[in-house]
Coordinates of N, CA and C and ligand atoms in Angstrom, one line a residue:
X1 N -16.9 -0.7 -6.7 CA -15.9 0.3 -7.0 C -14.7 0.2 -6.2
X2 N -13.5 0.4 -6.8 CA -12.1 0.0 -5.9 C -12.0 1.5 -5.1
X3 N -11.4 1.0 -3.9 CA -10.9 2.0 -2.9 C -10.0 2.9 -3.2
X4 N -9.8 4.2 -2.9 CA -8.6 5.2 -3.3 C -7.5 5.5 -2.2
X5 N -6.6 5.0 -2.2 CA -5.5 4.7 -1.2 C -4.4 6.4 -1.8
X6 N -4.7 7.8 -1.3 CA -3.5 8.5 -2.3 C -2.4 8.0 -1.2
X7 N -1.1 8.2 -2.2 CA 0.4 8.0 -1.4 C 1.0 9.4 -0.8
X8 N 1.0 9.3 0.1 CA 1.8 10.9 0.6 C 2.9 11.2 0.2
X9 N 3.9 9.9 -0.8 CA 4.8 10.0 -1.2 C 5.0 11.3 -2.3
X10 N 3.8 11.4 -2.4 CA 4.0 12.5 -3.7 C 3.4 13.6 -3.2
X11 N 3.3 13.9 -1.8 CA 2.8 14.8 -1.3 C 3.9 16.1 -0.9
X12 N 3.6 17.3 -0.6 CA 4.3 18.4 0.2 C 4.8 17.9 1.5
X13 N 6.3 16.9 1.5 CA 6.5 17.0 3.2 C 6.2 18.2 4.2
X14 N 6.4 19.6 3.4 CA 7.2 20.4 4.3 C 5.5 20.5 4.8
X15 N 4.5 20.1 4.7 CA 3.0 20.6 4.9 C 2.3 19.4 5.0
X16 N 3.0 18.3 5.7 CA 1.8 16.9 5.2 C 0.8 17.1 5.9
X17 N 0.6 17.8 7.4 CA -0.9 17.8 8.2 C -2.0 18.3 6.6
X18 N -1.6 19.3 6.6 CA -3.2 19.9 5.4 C -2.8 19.0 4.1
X19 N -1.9 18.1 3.9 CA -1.9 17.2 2.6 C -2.9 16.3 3.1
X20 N -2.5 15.9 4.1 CA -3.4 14.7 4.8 C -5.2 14.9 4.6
X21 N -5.2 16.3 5.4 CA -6.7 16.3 5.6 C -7.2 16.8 4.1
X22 N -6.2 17.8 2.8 CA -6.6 17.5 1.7 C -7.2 16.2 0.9
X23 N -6.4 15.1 1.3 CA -6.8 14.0 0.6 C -8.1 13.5 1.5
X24 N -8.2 13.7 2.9 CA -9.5 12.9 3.2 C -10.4 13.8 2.5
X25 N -10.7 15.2 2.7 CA -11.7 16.3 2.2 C -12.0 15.6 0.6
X26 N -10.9 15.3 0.2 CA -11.2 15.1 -1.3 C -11.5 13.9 -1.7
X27 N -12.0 12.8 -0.6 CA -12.7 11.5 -0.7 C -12.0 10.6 -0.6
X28 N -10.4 10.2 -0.5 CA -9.5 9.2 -0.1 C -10.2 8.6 1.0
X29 N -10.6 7.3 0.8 CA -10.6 6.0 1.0 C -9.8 5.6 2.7
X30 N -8.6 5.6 2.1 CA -7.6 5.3 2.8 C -6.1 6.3 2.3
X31 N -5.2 6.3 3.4 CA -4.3 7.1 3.4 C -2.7 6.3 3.3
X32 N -2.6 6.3 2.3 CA -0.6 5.5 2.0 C 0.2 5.8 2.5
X33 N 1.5 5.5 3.4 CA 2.1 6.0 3.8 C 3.4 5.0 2.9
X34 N 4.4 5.4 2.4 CA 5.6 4.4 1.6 C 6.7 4.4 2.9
X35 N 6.6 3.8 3.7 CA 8.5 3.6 4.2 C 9.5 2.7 3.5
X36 N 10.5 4.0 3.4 CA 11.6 3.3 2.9 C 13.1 3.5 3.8
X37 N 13.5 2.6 3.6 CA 14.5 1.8 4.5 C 16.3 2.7 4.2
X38 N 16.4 2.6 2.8 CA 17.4 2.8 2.5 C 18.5 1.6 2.2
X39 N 17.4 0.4 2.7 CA 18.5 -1.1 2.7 C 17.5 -2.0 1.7
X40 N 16.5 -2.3 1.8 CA 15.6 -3.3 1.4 C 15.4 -2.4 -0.2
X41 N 15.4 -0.9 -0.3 CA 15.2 -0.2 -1.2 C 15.9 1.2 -1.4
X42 N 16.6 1.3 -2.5 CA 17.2 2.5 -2.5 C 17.2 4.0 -2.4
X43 N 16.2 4.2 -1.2 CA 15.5 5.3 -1.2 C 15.0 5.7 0.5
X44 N 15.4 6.7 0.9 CA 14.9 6.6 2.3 C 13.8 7.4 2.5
X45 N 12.7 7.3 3.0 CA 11.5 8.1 3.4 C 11.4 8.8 5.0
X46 N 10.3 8.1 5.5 CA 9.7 8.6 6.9 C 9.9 7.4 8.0
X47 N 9.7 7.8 9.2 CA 9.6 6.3 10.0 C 8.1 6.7 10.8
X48 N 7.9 6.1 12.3 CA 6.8 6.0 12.6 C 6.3 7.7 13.5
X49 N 7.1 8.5 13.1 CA 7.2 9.7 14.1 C 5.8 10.4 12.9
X50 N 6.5 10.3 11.7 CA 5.4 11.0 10.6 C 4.4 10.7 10.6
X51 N 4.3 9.0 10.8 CA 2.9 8.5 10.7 C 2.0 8.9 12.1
X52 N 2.5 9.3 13.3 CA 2.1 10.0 14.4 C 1.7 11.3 14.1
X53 N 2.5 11.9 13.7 CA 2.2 13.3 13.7 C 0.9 13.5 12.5
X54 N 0.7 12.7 11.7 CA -0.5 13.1 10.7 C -1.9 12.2 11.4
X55 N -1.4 11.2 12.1 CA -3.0 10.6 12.7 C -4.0 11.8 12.7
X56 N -3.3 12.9 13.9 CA -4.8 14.1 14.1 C -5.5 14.4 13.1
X57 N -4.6 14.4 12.0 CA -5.5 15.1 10.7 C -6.5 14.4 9.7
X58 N -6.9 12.9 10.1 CA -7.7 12.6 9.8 C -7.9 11.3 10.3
X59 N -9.8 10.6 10.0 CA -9.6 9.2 10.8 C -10.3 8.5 9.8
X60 N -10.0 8.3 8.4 CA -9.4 7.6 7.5 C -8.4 6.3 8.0
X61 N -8.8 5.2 7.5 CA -7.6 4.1 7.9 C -6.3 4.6 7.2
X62 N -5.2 4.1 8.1 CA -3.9 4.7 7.4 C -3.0 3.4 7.2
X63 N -2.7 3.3 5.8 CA -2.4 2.0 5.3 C -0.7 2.3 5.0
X64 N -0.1 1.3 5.5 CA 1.9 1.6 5.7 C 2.0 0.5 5.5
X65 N 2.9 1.2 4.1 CA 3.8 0.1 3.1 C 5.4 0.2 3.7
X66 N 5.6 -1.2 4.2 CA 6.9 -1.0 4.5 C 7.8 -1.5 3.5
X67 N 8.9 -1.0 3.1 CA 9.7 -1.4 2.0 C 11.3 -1.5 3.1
X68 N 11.2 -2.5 3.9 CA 12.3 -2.3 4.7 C 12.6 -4.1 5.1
X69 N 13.9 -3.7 5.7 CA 14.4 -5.0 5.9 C 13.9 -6.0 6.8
X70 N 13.4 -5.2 7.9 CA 13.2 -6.1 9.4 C 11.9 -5.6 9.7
X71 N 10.6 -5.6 8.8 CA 9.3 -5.4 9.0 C 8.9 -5.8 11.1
X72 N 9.7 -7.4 11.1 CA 9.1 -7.8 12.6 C 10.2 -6.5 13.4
X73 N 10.4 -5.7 13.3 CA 11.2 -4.9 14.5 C 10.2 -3.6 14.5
X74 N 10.4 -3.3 13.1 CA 9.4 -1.8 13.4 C 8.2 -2.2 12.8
X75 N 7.3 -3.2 12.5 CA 5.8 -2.9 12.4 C 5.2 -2.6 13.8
X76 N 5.3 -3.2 15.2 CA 4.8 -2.9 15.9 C 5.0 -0.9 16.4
X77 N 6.0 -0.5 15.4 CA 6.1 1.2 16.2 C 5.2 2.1 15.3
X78 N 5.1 0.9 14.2 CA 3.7 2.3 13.2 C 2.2 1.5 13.4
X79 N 2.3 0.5 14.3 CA 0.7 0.5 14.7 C 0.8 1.0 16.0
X80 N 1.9 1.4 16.8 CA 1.3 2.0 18.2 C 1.7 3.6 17.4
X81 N 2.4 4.1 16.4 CA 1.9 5.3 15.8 C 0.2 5.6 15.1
X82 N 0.1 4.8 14.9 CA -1.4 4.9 14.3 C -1.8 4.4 13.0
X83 N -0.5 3.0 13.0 CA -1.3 2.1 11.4 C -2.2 1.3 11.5
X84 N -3.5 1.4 10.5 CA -4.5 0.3 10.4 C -4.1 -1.2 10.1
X85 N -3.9 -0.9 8.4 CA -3.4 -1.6 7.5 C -1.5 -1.5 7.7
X86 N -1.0 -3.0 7.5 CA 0.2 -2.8 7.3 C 0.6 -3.7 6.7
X87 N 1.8 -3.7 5.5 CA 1.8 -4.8 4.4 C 3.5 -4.5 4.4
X88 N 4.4 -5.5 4.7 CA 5.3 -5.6 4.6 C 6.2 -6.5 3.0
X89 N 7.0 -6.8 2.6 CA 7.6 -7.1 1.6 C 8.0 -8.8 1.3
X90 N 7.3 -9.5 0.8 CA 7.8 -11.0 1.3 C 8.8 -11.4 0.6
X91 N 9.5 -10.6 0.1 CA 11.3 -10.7 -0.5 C 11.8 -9.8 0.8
X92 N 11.7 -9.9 2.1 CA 12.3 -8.9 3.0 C 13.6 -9.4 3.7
X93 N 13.0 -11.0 3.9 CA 14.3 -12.0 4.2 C 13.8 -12.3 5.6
X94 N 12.0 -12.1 6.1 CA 11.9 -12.3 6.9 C 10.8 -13.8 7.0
X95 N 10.6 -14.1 7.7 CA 9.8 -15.6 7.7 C 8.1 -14.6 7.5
X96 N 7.6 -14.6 6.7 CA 6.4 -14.1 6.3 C 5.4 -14.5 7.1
X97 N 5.0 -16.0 7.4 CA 3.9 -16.2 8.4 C 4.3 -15.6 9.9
X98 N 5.5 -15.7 10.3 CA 5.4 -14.9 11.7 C 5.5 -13.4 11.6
X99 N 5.4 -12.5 10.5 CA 5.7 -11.1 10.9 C 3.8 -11.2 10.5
X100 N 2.9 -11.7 9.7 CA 1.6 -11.8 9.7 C 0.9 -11.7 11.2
X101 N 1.7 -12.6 11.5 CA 0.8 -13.4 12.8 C 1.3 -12.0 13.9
X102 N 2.6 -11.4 13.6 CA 2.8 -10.5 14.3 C 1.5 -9.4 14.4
X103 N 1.8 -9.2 13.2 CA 0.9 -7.3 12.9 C -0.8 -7.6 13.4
X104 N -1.2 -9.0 13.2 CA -2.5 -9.3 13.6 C -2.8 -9.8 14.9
X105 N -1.8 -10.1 15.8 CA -1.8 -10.0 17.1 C -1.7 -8.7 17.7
X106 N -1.5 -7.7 16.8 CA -1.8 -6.4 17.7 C -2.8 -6.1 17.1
X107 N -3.8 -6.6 16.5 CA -5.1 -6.3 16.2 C -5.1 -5.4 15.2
X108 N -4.5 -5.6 13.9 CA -4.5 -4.4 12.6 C -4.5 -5.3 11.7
X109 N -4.7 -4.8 10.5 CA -5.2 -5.5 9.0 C -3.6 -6.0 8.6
X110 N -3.3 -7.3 8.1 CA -1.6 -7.5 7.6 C -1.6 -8.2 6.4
X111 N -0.7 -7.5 5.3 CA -0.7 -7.7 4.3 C 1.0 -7.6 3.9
X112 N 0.9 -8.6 2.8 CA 1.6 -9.1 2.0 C 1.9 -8.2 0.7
X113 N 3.6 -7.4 0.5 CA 3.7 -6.8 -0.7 C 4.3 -7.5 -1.7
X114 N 4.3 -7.7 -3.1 CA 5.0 -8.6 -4.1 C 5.7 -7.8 -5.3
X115 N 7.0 -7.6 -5.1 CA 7.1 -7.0 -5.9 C 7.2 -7.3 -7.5
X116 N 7.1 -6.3 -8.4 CA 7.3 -7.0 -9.7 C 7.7 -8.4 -10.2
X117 N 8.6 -9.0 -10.1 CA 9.3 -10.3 -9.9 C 8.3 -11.4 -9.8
X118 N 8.1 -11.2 -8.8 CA 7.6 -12.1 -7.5 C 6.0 -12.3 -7.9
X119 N 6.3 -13.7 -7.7 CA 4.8 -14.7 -8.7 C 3.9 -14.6 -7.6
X120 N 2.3 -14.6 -8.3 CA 1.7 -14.5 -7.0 C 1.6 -15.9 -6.3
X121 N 2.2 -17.0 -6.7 CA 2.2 -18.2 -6.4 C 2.9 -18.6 -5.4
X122 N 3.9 -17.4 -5.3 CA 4.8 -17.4 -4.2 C 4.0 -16.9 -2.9
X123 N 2.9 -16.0 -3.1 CA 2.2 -15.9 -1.9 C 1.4 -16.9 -1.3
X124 N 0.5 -17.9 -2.6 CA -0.2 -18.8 -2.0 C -0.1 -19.5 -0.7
X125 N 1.0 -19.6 -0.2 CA 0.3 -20.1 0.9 C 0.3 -19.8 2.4
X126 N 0.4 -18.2 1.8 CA 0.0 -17.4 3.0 C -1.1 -16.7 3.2
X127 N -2.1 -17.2 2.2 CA -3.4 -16.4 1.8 C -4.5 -16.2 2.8
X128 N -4.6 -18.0 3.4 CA -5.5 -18.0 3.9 C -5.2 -17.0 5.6
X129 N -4.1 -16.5 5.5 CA -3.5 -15.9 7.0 C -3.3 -14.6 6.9
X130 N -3.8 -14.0 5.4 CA -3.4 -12.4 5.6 C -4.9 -11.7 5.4
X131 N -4.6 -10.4 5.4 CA -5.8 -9.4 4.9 C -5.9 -8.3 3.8
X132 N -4.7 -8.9 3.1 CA -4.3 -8.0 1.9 C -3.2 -8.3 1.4
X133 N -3.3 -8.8 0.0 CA -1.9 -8.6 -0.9 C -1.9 -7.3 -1.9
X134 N -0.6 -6.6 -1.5 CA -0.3 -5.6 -2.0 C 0.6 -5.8 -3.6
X135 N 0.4 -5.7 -4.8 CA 0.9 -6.4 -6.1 C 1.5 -4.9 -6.4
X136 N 2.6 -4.5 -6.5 CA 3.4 -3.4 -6.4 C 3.4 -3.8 -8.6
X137 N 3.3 -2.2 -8.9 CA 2.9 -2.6 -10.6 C 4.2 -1.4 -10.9
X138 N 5.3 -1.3 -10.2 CA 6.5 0.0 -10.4 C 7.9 -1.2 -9.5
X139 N 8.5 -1.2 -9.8 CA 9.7 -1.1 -8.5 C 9.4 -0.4 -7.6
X140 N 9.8 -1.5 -6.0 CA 9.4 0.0 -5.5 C 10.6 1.0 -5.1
X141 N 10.6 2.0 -4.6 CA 11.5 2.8 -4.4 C 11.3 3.9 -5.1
X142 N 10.1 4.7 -5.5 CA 10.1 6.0 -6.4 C 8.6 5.7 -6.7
X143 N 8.2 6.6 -6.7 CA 7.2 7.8 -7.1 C 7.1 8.2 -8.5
X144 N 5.9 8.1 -9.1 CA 6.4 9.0 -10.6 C 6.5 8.5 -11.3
X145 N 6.6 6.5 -11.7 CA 7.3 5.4 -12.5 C 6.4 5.1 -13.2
X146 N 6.2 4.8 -15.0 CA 5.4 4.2 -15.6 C 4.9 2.4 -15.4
X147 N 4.0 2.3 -14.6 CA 2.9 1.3 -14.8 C 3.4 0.2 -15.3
X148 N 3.6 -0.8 -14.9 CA 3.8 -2.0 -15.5 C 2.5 -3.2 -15.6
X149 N 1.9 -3.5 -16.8 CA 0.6 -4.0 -17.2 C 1.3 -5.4 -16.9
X150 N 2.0 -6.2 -16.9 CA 2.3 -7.2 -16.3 C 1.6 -7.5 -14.9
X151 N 1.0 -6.7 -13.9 CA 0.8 -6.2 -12.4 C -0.5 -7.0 -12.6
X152 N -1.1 -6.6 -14.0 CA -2.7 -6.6 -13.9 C -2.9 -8.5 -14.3
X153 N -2.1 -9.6 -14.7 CA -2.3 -11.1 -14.8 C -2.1 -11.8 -13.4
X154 N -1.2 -11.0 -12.3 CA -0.6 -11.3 -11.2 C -2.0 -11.0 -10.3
X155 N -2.2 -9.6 -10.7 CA -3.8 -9.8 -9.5 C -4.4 -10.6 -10.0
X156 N -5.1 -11.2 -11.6 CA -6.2 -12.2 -11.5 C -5.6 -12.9 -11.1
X157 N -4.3 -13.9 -10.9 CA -4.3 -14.7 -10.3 C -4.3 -14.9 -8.7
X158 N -4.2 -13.6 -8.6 CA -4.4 -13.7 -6.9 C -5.9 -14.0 -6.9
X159 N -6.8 -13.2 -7.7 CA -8.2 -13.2 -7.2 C -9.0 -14.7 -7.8
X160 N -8.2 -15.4 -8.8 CA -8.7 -16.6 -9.1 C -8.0 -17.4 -7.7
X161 N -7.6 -17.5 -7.3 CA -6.7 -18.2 -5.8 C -7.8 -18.0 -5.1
X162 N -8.4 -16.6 -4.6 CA -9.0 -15.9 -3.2 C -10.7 -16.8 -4.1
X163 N -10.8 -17.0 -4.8 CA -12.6 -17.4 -5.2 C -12.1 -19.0 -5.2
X164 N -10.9 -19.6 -5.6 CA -10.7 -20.9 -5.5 C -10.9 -21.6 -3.8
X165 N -9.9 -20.7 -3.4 CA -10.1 -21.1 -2.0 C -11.3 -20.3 -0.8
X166 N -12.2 -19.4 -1.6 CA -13.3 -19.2 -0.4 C -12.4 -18.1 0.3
X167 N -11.7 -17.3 -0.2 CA -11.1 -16.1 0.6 C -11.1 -15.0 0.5
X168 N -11.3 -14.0 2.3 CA -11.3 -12.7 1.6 C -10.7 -11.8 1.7
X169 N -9.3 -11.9 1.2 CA -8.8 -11.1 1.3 C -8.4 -9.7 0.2
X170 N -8.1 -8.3 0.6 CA -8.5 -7.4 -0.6 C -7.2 -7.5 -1.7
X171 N -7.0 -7.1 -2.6 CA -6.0 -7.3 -4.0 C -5.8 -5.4 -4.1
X172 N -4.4 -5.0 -3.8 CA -4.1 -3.6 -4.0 C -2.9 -3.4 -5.0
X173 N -2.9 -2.6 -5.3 CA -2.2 -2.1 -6.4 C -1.7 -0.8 -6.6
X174 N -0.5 -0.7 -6.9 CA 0.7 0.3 -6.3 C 1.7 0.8 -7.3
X175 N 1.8 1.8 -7.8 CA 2.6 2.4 -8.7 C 1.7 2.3 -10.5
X176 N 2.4 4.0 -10.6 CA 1.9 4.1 -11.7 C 0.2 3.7 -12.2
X177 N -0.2 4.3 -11.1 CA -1.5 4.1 -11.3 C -2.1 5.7 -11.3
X178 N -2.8 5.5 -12.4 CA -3.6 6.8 -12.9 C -5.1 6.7 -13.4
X179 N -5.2 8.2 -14.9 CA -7.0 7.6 -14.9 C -6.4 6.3 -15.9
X180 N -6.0 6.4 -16.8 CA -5.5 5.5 -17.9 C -5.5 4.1 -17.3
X181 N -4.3 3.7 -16.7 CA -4.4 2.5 -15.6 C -5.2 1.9 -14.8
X182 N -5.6 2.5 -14.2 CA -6.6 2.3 -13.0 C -7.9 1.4 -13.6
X183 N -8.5 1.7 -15.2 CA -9.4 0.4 -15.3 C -8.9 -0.5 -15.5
X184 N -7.7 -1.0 -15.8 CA -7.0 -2.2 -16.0 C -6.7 -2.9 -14.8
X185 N -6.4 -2.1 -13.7 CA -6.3 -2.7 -12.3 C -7.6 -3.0 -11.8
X186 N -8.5 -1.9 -12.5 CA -10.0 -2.7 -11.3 C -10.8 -3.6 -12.2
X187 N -10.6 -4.2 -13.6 CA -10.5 -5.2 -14.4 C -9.9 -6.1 -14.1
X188 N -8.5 -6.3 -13.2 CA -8.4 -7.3 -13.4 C -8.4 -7.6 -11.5
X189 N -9.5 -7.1 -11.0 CA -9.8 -7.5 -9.8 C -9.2 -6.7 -8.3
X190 N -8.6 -5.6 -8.8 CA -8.3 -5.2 -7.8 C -8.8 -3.9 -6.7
X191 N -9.3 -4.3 -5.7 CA -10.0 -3.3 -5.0 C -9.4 -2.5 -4.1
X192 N -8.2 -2.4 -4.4 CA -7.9 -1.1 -3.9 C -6.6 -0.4 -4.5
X193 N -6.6 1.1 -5.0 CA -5.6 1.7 -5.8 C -4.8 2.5 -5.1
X194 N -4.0 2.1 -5.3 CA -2.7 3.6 -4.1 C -2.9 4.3 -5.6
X195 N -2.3 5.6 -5.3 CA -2.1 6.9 -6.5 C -1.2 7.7 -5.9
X196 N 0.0 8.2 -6.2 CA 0.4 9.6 -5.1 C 0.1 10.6 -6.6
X197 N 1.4 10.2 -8.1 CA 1.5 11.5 -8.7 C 0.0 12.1 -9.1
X198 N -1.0 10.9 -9.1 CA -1.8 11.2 -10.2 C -3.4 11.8 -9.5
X199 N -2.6 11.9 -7.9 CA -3.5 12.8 -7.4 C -2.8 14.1 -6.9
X200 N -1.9 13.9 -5.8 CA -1.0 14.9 -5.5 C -0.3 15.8 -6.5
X201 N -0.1 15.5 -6.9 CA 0.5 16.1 -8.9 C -0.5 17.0 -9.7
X202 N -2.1 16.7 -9.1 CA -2.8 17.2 -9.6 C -3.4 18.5 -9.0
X203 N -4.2 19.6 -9.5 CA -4.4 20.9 -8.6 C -6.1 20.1 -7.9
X204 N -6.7 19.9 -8.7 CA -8.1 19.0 -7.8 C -8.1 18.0 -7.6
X205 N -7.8 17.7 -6.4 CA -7.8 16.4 -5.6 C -8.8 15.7 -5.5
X206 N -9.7 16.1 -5.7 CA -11.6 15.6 -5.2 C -11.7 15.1 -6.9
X207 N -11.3 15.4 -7.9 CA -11.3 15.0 -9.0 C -10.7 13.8 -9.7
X208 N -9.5 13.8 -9.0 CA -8.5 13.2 -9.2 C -9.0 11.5 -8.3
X209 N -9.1 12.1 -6.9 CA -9.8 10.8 -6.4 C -10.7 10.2 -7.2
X210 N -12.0 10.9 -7.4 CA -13.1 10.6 -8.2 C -12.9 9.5 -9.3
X211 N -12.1 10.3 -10.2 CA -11.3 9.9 -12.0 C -11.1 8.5 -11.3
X212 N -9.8 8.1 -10.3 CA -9.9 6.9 -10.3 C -10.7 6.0 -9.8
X213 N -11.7 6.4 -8.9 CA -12.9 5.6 -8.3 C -13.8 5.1 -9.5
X214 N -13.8 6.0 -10.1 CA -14.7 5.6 -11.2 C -14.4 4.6 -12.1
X215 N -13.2 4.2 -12.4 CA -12.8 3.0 -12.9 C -13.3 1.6 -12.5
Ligands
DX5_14 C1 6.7 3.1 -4.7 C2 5.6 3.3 -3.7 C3 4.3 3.8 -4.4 C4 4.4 5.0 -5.2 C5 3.2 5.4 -5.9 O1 7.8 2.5 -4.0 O2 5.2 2.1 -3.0 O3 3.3 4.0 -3.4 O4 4.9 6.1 -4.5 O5 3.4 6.6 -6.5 P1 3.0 6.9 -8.0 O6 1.5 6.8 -8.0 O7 3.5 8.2 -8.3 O8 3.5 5.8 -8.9
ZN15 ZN1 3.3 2.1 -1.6

């Protein structure tokens, strides 16, 4: 069964401590955090101060998507905030194998994001050096976006890659993912589903996790 990653993006800023520990109570997996830059994506979010202030509220891995320009400057300030998982953008303009080798020299899980566009062939040959590719199935930059089925040929080819070469790295999946979606994504291999509207959006959370686990 795939992992449930909800996004706080689609959460109540003004209240994220009890959104936080809502989503663990209600079976979240792991916990999304979206940073956005304002440069790399047209949209600005949180920095590492938020991802601090919600650590208390649960001990859930906390997985941060950076959508920013200079992943090697601030990845190391949201893992000494309190990131597990951290998956930066390999359209960022930064040399990909060194911000990897960064985030796993401080001993955290480092993953690769791809956006739409972006073949998963372009990741190959960073495979055997990461811990996650993140296959973004929206633009990123927003919350709320219908699903692009295109997302779901890009993971089997990641996961025909990860069984070709003997690797284990996990295949996540990000936007526009709901109940609808969600078996298409864990069809075509992927074990782990971010969600923000299609749980936060929702009044039962514990349901809503559920609905997509069950896929
Ligand atoms: C988009 C973000 C996603 C997004 C998911 O840039 O990376 O995490 O917020 O939100 P929904 O589930 O609403 O598409
Ligand atoms: Zn995300």
């Amino acid at each position: 069964m795939p992992l449930v990653a909800p996004s706080l993006l689609a959460a109540d800023f003004a209240d994220l401590g009890a959104q936080v520990r809502a989503a663990d109570l209600a079976g979240a997996d792991w916990l999304h955090f979206d940073v956005m830059d304002g440069h790399f994506v047209p949209n600005i979010t949180f920095g590492p101060a938020l991802v601090r202030a919600c650590r208390p509220h649960s001990a859930k891995p906390f997985d941060v998507h950076l959508m920013i320009a200079q992943p090697s400057v601030y990845a190391p300030r949201f893992v000494e905030a309190g990131a597990d998982w951290v998956s930066f953008h390999l359209e960022c303009g930064e040399a990909p194998a060194d911000v990897l080798r960064l985030i796993r020299s401080l001993g955290r899980r480092a993953g690769i994001a791809l956006k739409p566009a972006t073949p998963a062939e372009a990741a190959a040959p960073l495979l055997k050096d990461l811990d996650f590719v993140l296959v973004m199935s929206v633009e990123p930059g927003f919350g709320g976006q219908a699903f692009q089925p295109e997302a779901c040929s890009k993971a089997r080819e990641l996961a025909r890659l990860r069984a070709a070469g003997g690797l284990g790295f996990l295949i996540e999946m990000d936007g526009g993912i709901d109940e609808r979606t969600a078996p298409l994504a864990a069809a075509a291999g992927v074990d782990v589903l971010v969600a923000g509207t299609s749980v936060f959006g929702r009044p039962d959370r514990a349901r809503a996790v559920a609905a997509l686990r069950g896929a």
